[in-house]
Short mmCIF file of C-alpha atoms and ligand atoms in Angstrom, two decimals:
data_model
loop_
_atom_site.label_atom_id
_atom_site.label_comp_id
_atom_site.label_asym_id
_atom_site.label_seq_id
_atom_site.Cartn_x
_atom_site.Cartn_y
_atom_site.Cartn_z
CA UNK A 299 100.73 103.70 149.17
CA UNK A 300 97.37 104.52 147.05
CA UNK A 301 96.06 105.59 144.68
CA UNK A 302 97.73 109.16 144.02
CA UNK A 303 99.28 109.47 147.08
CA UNK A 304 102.62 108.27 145.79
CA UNK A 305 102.90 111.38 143.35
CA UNK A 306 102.55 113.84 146.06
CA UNK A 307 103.62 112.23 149.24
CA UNK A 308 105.73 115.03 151.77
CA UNK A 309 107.79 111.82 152.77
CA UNK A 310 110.25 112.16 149.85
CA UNK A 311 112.54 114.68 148.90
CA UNK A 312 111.60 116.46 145.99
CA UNK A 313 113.42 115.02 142.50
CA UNK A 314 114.81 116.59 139.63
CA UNK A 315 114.60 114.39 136.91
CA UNK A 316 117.07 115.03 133.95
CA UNK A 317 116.85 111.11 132.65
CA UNK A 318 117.70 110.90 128.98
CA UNK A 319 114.75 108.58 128.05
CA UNK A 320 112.78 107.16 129.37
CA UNK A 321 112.47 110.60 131.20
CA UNK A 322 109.92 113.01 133.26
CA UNK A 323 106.32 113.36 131.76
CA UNK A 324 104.02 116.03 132.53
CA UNK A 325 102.59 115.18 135.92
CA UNK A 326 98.78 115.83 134.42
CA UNK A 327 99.69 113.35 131.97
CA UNK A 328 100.21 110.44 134.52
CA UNK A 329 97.27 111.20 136.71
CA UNK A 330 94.80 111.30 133.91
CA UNK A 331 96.84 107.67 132.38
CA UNK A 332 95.85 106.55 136.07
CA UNK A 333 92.37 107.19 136.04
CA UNK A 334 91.92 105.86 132.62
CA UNK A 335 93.39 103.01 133.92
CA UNK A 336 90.90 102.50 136.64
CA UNK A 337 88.11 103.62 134.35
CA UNK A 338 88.46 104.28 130.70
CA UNK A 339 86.08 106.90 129.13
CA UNK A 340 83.83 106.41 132.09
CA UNK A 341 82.72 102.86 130.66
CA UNK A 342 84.02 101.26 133.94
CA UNK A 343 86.23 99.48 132.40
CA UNK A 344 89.65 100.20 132.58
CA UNK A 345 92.54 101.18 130.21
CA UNK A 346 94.48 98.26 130.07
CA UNK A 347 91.32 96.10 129.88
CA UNK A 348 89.53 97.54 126.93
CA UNK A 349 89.34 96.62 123.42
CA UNK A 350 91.42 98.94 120.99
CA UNK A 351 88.23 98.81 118.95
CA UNK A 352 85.76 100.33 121.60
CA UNK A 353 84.47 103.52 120.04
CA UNK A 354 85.95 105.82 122.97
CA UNK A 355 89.30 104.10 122.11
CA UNK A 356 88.95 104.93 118.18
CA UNK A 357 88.22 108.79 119.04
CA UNK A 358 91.10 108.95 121.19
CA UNK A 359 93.44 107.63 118.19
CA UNK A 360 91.38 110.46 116.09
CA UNK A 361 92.82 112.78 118.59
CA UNK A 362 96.02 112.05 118.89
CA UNK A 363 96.58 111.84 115.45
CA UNK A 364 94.82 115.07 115.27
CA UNK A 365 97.16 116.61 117.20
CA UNK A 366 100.18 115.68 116.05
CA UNK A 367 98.96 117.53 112.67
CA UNK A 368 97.94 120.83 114.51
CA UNK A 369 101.19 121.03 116.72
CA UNK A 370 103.31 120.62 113.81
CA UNK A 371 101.19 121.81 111.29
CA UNK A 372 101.38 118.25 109.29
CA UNK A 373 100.06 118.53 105.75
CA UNK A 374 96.91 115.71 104.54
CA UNK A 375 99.87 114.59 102.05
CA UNK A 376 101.50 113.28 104.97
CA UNK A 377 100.74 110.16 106.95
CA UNK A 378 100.79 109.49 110.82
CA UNK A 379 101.65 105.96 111.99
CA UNK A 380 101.85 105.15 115.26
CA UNK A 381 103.96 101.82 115.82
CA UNK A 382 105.57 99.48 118.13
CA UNK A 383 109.53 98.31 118.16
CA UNK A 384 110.89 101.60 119.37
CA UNK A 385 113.52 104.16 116.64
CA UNK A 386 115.34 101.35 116.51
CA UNK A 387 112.82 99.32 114.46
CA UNK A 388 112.88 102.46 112.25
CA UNK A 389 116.56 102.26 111.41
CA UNK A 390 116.03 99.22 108.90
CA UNK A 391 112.37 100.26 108.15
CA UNK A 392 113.40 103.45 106.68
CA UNK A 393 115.71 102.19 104.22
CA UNK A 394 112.99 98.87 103.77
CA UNK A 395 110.55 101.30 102.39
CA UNK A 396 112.78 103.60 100.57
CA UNK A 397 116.03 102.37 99.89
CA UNK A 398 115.57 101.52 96.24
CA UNK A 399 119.48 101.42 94.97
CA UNK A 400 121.54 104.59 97.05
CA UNK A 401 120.65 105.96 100.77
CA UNK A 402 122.64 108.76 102.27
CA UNK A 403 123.73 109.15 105.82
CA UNK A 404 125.01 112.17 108.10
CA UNK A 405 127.09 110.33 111.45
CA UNK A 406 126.14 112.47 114.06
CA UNK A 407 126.58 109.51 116.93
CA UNK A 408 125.85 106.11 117.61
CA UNK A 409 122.04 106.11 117.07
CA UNK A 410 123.08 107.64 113.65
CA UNK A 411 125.83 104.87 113.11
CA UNK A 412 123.31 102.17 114.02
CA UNK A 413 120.96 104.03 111.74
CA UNK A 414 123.44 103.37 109.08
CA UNK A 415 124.40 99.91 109.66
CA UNK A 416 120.75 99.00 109.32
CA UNK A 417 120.75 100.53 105.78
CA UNK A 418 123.61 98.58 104.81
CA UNK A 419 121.80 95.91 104.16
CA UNK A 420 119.58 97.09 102.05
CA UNK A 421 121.66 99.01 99.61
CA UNK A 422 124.41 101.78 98.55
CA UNK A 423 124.79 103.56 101.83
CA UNK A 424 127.47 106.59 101.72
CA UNK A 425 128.27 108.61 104.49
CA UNK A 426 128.11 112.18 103.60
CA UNK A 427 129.97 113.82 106.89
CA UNK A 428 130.86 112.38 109.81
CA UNK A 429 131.93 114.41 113.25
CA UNK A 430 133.27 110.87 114.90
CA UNK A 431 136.60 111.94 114.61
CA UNK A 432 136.11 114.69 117.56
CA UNK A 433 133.52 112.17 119.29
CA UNK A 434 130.80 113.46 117.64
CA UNK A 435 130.90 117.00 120.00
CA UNK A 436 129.85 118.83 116.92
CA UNK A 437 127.25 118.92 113.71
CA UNK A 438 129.41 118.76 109.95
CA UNK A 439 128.52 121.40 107.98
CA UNK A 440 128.74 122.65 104.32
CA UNK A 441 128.44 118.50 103.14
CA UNK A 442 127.25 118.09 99.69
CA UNK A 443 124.34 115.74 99.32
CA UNK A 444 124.38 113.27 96.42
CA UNK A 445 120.89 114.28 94.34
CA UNK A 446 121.04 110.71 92.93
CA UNK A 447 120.14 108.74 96.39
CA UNK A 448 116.66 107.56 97.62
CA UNK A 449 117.50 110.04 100.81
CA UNK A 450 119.43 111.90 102.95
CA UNK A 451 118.91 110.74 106.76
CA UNK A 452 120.46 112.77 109.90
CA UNK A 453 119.31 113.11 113.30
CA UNK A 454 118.51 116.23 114.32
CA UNK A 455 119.48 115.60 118.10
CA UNK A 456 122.35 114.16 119.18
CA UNK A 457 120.69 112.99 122.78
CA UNK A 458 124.06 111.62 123.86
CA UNK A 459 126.73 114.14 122.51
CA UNK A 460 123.83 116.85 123.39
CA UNK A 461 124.71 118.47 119.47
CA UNK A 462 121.32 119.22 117.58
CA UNK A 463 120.95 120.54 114.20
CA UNK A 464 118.90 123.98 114.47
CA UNK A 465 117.98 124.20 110.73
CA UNK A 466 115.39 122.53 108.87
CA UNK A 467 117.92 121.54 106.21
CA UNK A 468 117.34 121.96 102.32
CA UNK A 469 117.95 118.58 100.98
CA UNK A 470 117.58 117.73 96.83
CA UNK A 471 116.47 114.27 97.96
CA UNK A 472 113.87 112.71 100.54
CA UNK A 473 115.13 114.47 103.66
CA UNK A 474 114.79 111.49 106.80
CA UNK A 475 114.84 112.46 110.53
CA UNK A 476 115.40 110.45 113.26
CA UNK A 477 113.84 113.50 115.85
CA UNK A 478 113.43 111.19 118.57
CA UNK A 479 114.98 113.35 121.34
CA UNK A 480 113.87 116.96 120.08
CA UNK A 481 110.57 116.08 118.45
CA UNK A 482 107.96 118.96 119.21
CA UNK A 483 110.83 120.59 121.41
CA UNK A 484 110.98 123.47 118.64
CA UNK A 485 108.62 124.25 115.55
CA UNK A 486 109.46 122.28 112.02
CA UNK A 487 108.86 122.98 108.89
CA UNK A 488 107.62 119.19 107.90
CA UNK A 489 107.34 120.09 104.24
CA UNK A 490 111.11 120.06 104.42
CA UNK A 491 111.11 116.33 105.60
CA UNK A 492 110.38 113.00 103.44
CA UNK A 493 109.91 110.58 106.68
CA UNK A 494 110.44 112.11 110.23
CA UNK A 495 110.51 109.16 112.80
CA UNK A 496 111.44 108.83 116.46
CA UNK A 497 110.72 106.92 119.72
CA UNK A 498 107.93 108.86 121.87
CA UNK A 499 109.98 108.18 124.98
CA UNK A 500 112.10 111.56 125.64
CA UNK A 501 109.51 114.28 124.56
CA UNK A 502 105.88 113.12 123.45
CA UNK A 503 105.54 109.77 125.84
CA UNK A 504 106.52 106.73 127.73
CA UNK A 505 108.34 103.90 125.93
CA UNK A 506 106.56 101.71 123.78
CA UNK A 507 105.44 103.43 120.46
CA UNK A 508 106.96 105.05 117.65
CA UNK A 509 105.70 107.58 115.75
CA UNK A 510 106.25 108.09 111.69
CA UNK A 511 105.56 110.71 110.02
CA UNK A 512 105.56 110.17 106.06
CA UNK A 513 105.04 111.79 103.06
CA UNK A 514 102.87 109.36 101.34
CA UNK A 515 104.04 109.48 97.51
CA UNK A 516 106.90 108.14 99.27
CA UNK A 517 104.92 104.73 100.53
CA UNK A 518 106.19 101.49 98.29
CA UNK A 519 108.87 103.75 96.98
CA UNK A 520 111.65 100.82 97.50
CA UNK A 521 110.30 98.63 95.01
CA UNK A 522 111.06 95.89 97.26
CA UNK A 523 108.54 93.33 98.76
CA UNK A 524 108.14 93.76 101.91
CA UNK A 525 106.74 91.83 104.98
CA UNK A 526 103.58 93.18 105.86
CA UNK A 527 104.16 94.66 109.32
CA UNK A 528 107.35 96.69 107.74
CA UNK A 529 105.43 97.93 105.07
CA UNK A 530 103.80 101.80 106.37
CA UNK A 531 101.42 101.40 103.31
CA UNK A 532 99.69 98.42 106.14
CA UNK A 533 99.26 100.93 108.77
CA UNK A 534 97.24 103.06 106.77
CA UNK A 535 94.03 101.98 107.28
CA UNK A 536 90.94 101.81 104.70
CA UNK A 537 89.14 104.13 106.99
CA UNK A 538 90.66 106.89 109.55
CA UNK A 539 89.62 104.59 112.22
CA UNK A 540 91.65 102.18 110.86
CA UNK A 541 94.87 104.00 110.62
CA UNK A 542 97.48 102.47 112.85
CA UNK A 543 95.15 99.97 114.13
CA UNK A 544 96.63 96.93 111.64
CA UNK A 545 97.59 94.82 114.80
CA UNK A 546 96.80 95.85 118.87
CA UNK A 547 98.11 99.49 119.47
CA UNK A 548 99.93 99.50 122.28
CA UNK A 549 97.19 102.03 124.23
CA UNK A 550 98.25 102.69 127.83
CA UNK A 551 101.78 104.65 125.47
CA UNK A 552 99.70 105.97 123.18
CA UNK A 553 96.99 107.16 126.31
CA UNK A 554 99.79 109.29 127.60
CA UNK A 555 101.17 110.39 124.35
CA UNK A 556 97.52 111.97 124.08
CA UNK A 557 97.54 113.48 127.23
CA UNK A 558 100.99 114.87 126.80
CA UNK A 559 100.28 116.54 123.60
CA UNK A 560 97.13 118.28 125.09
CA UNK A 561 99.08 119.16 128.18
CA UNK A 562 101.77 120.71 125.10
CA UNK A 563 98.57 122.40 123.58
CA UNK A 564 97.32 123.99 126.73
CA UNK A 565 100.92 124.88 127.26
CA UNK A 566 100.33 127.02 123.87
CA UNK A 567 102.13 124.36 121.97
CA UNK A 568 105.43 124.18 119.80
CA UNK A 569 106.01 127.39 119.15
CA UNK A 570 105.16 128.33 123.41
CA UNK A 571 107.58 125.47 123.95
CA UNK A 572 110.45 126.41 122.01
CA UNK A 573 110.31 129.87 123.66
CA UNK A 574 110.28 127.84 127.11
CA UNK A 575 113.01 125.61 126.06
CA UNK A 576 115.41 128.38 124.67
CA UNK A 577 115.10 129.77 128.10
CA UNK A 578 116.02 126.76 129.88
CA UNK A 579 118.99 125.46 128.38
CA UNK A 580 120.47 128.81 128.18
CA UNK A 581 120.23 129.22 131.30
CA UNK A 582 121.97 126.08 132.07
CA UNK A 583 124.34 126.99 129.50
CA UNK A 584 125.02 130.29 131.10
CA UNK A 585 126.23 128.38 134.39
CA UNK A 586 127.89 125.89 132.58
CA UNK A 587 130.34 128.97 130.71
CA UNK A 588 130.28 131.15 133.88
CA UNK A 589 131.22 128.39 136.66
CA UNK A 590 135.18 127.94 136.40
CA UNK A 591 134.56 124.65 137.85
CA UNK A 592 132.85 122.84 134.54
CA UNK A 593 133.03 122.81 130.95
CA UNK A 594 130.85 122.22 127.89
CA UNK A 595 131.45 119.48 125.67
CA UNK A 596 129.61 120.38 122.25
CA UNK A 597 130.99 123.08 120.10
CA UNK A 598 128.89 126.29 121.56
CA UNK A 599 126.75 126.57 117.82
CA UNK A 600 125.96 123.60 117.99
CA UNK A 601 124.44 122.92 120.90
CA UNK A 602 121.40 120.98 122.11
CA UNK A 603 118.22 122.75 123.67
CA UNK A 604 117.25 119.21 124.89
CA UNK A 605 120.41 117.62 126.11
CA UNK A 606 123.24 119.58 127.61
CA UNK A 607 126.19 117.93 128.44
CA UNK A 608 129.87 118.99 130.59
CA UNK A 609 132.56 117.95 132.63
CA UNK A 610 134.70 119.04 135.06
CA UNK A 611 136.93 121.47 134.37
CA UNK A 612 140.60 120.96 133.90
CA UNK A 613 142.04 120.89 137.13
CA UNK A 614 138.40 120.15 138.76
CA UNK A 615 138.69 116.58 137.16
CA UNK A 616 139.12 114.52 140.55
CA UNK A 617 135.97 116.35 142.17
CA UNK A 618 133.18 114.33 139.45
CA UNK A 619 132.15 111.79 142.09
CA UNK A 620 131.83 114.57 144.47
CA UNK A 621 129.86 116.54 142.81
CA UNK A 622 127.68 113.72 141.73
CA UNK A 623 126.91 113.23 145.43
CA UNK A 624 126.56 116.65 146.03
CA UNK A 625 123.91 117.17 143.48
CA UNK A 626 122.23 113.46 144.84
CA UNK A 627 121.81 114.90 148.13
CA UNK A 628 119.60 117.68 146.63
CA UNK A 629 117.58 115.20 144.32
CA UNK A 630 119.24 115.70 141.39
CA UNK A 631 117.96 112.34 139.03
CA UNK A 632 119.62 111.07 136.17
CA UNK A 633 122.41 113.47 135.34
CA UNK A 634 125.57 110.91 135.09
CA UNK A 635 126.96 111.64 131.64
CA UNK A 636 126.98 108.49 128.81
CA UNK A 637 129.53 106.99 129.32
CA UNK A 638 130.79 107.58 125.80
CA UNK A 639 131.18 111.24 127.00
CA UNK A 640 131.61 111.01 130.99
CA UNK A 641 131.04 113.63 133.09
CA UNK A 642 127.02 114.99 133.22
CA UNK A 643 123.99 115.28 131.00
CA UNK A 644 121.19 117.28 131.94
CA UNK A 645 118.56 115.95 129.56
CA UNK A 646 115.88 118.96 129.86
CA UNK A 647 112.92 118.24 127.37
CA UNK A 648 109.75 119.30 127.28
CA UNK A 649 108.41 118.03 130.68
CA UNK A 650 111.38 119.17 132.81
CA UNK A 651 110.16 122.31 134.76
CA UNK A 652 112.37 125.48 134.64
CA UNK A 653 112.73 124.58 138.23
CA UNK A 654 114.42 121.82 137.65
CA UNK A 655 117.10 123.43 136.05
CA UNK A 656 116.79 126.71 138.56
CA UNK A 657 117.60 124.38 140.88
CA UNK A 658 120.27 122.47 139.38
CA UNK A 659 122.14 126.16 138.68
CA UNK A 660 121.76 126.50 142.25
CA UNK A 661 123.34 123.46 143.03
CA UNK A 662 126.16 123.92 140.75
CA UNK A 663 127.01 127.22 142.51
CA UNK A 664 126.81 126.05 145.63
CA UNK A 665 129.28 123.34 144.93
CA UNK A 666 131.78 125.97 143.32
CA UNK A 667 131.50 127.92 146.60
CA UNK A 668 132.05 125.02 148.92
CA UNK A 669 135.30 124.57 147.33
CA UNK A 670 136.32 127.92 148.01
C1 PLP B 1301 116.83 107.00 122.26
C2 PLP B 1301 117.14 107.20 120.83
C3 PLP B 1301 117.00 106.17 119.89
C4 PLP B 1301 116.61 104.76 120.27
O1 PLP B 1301 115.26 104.68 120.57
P1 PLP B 1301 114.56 103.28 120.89
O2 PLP B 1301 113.11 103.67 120.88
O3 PLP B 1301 115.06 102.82 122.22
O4 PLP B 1301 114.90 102.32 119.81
C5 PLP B 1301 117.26 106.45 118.57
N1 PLP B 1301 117.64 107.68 118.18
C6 PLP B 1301 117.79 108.69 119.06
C7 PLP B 1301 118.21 110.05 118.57
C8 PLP B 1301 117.54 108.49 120.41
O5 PLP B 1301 117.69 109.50 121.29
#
């Protein structure tokens, strides 16, 4: 197939894509990467051919950093970095740049726990709360902080446990958020935050950049030296132009980072979005409670607008491969549960169409009826 054909063709049966990461992007976000990568900027040369210092290329970093501030309203005290290496690169350079003698952790899962080994190594690293001992199916609550660390670091979704902390929290230290699943899924007060980090890949982009968002009096706060790539204070470059430009950007991500965030814009942005998320996963929610033949897994307050997770129902527990192919058969993508948790996730971020889950209701109650 060609050119665009293989986005619309009536030869497949429409999909429902609830991946967890990578995951569905807004289709206007792929067709314009497309074109771009035929011919960038109309300079007939294409996307993956150009240099990252051709002036079109410079104005669209402008413009995505430009929107990241007006969708969540980030203050000039605050840096944007965009980098390579994935969240994961972030766990250990978080506590590089900060970690001075004490960092402070919240275990929310296993990107939180990985989170924390990373910081191990570079100092004091307590662990305020931890909800491990009910496999993480809930957020702790009423911690104390210590005021003496460098920061206090939680993740404020729980993609695999599908928990999410719904509160910008007050913190007496350098608050740190890992927000790579719920990132511009609701609005955030970023004054709140020190560092807010996360992997574009499950709501702002395709794998392959990171973003970091930092407060900059908080730049060469470790005291440590630092190899230069690890260092943010390097990706902030002498000029605007310059700013995450230190080595080769990684532009085809970033491309469709940009056009997801305008498609987020036009959309009416975060604030439009949360409204439109809400919706969704209570929805799904709603089925989830009503249909005797499944059951949530997160404790009900805490529960993720981004990644909603159940299993069968006692008694109903031999029917989860049949339901799996049930929901196959009407192009349902992507829903197999971790298998830390089993049964389903339904990972519904920005992208995912209230269709999608309309349909995946549907498809749930008709599976409860055919067992009647
Ligand atoms: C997916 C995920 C990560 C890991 O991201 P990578 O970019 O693959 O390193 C970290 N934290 C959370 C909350 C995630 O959902």
């Amino acid at each position: 197939m060609r050119g665009k054909d293989f986005l619309t063709t009536p030869y497949m049966m429409k999909k429902y894509n609830f991946n967890a990461g990578p995951c569905v992007l807004p289709r206007q976000a792929v067709e314009a990467t497309i074109d771009a990568i035929r011919d960038f900027d109309g300079t007939g040369i294409g996307l993956l051919e150009i240099s990252h210092r051709t002036p079109g290329w410079e104005r669209v970093m402008a413009e995505v950093e430009a929107l990241w501030r007006e969708l969540l309203n980030i203050p000039d005290d605050y840096a944007v970095l965009f980098l390579g290496g994935g969240a994961s690169t972030q766990f250990f350079e978080v506590p590089a740049n900060l970690l001075r003698s004490k960092a402070a952790y919240l275990q929310t899962g296993v990107w939180a726990k990985k989170a924390i080994k990373e910081a191990r190594a570079y100092g004091e690293t307590v662990v305020v709360a931890s909800s491990e001992d009910r496999n993480y199916s809930y957020v702790p609550k009423g911690f104390a902080i210590p005021a003496d660390a460098d920061y206090f670091h939680v993740t404020t979704n729980n993609t695999i446990y599908g928990t999410e902390l719904h509160v910008d929290l007050d913190s007496p230290v350098p608050l740190v958020a890992d927000m790579s699943s719920d990132i511009m899924s609701r609005p955030v007060d970023v004054r709140k935050y020190g560092l807010i980090y996360g992997g574009a890949q499950k709501n702002v982009g395709p794998a392959g950049v990171s973003f970091v968002v930092v407060r900059r009096d908080l730049l060469n706060s470790s005291g440590r030296a630092l190899p230069t790539m690890v260092n943010y204070a390097t990706h902030i470059g002498e000029k605007s132009t310059d700013n995450s430009m230190f080595n080769t950007p990684p532009v085809v991500a970033i491309f469709v980072m940009y056009q997801t965030l305008l498609w987020l814009k036009e959309q009416g942005g975060v604030e439009a979005m949360y409204e439109i998320n809400k919706r969704k996963a209570a929805t799904l929610y709603a089925e989830i409670d009503r249909n005797p033949m499944f059951v949530g897994t997160a404790a009900p307050e805490d529960r993720s607008i981004m990644n909603v997770c159940f299993v069968m129902a006692p008694g109903s527990e031999a029917l989860e491969g049949e339901f799996m192919e049930f929901a196959k058969a009407r192009g349902m993508v992507g829903i197999k549960g971790h298998r830390s948790v089993g049964g389903f996730r339904a990972s519904i971020y920005n992208a995912c169409p209230v269709e999608a889950v309309e349909a995946l209701v549907q498809c749930m109650k008709d599976f409860e009826t055919s067992k009647r």
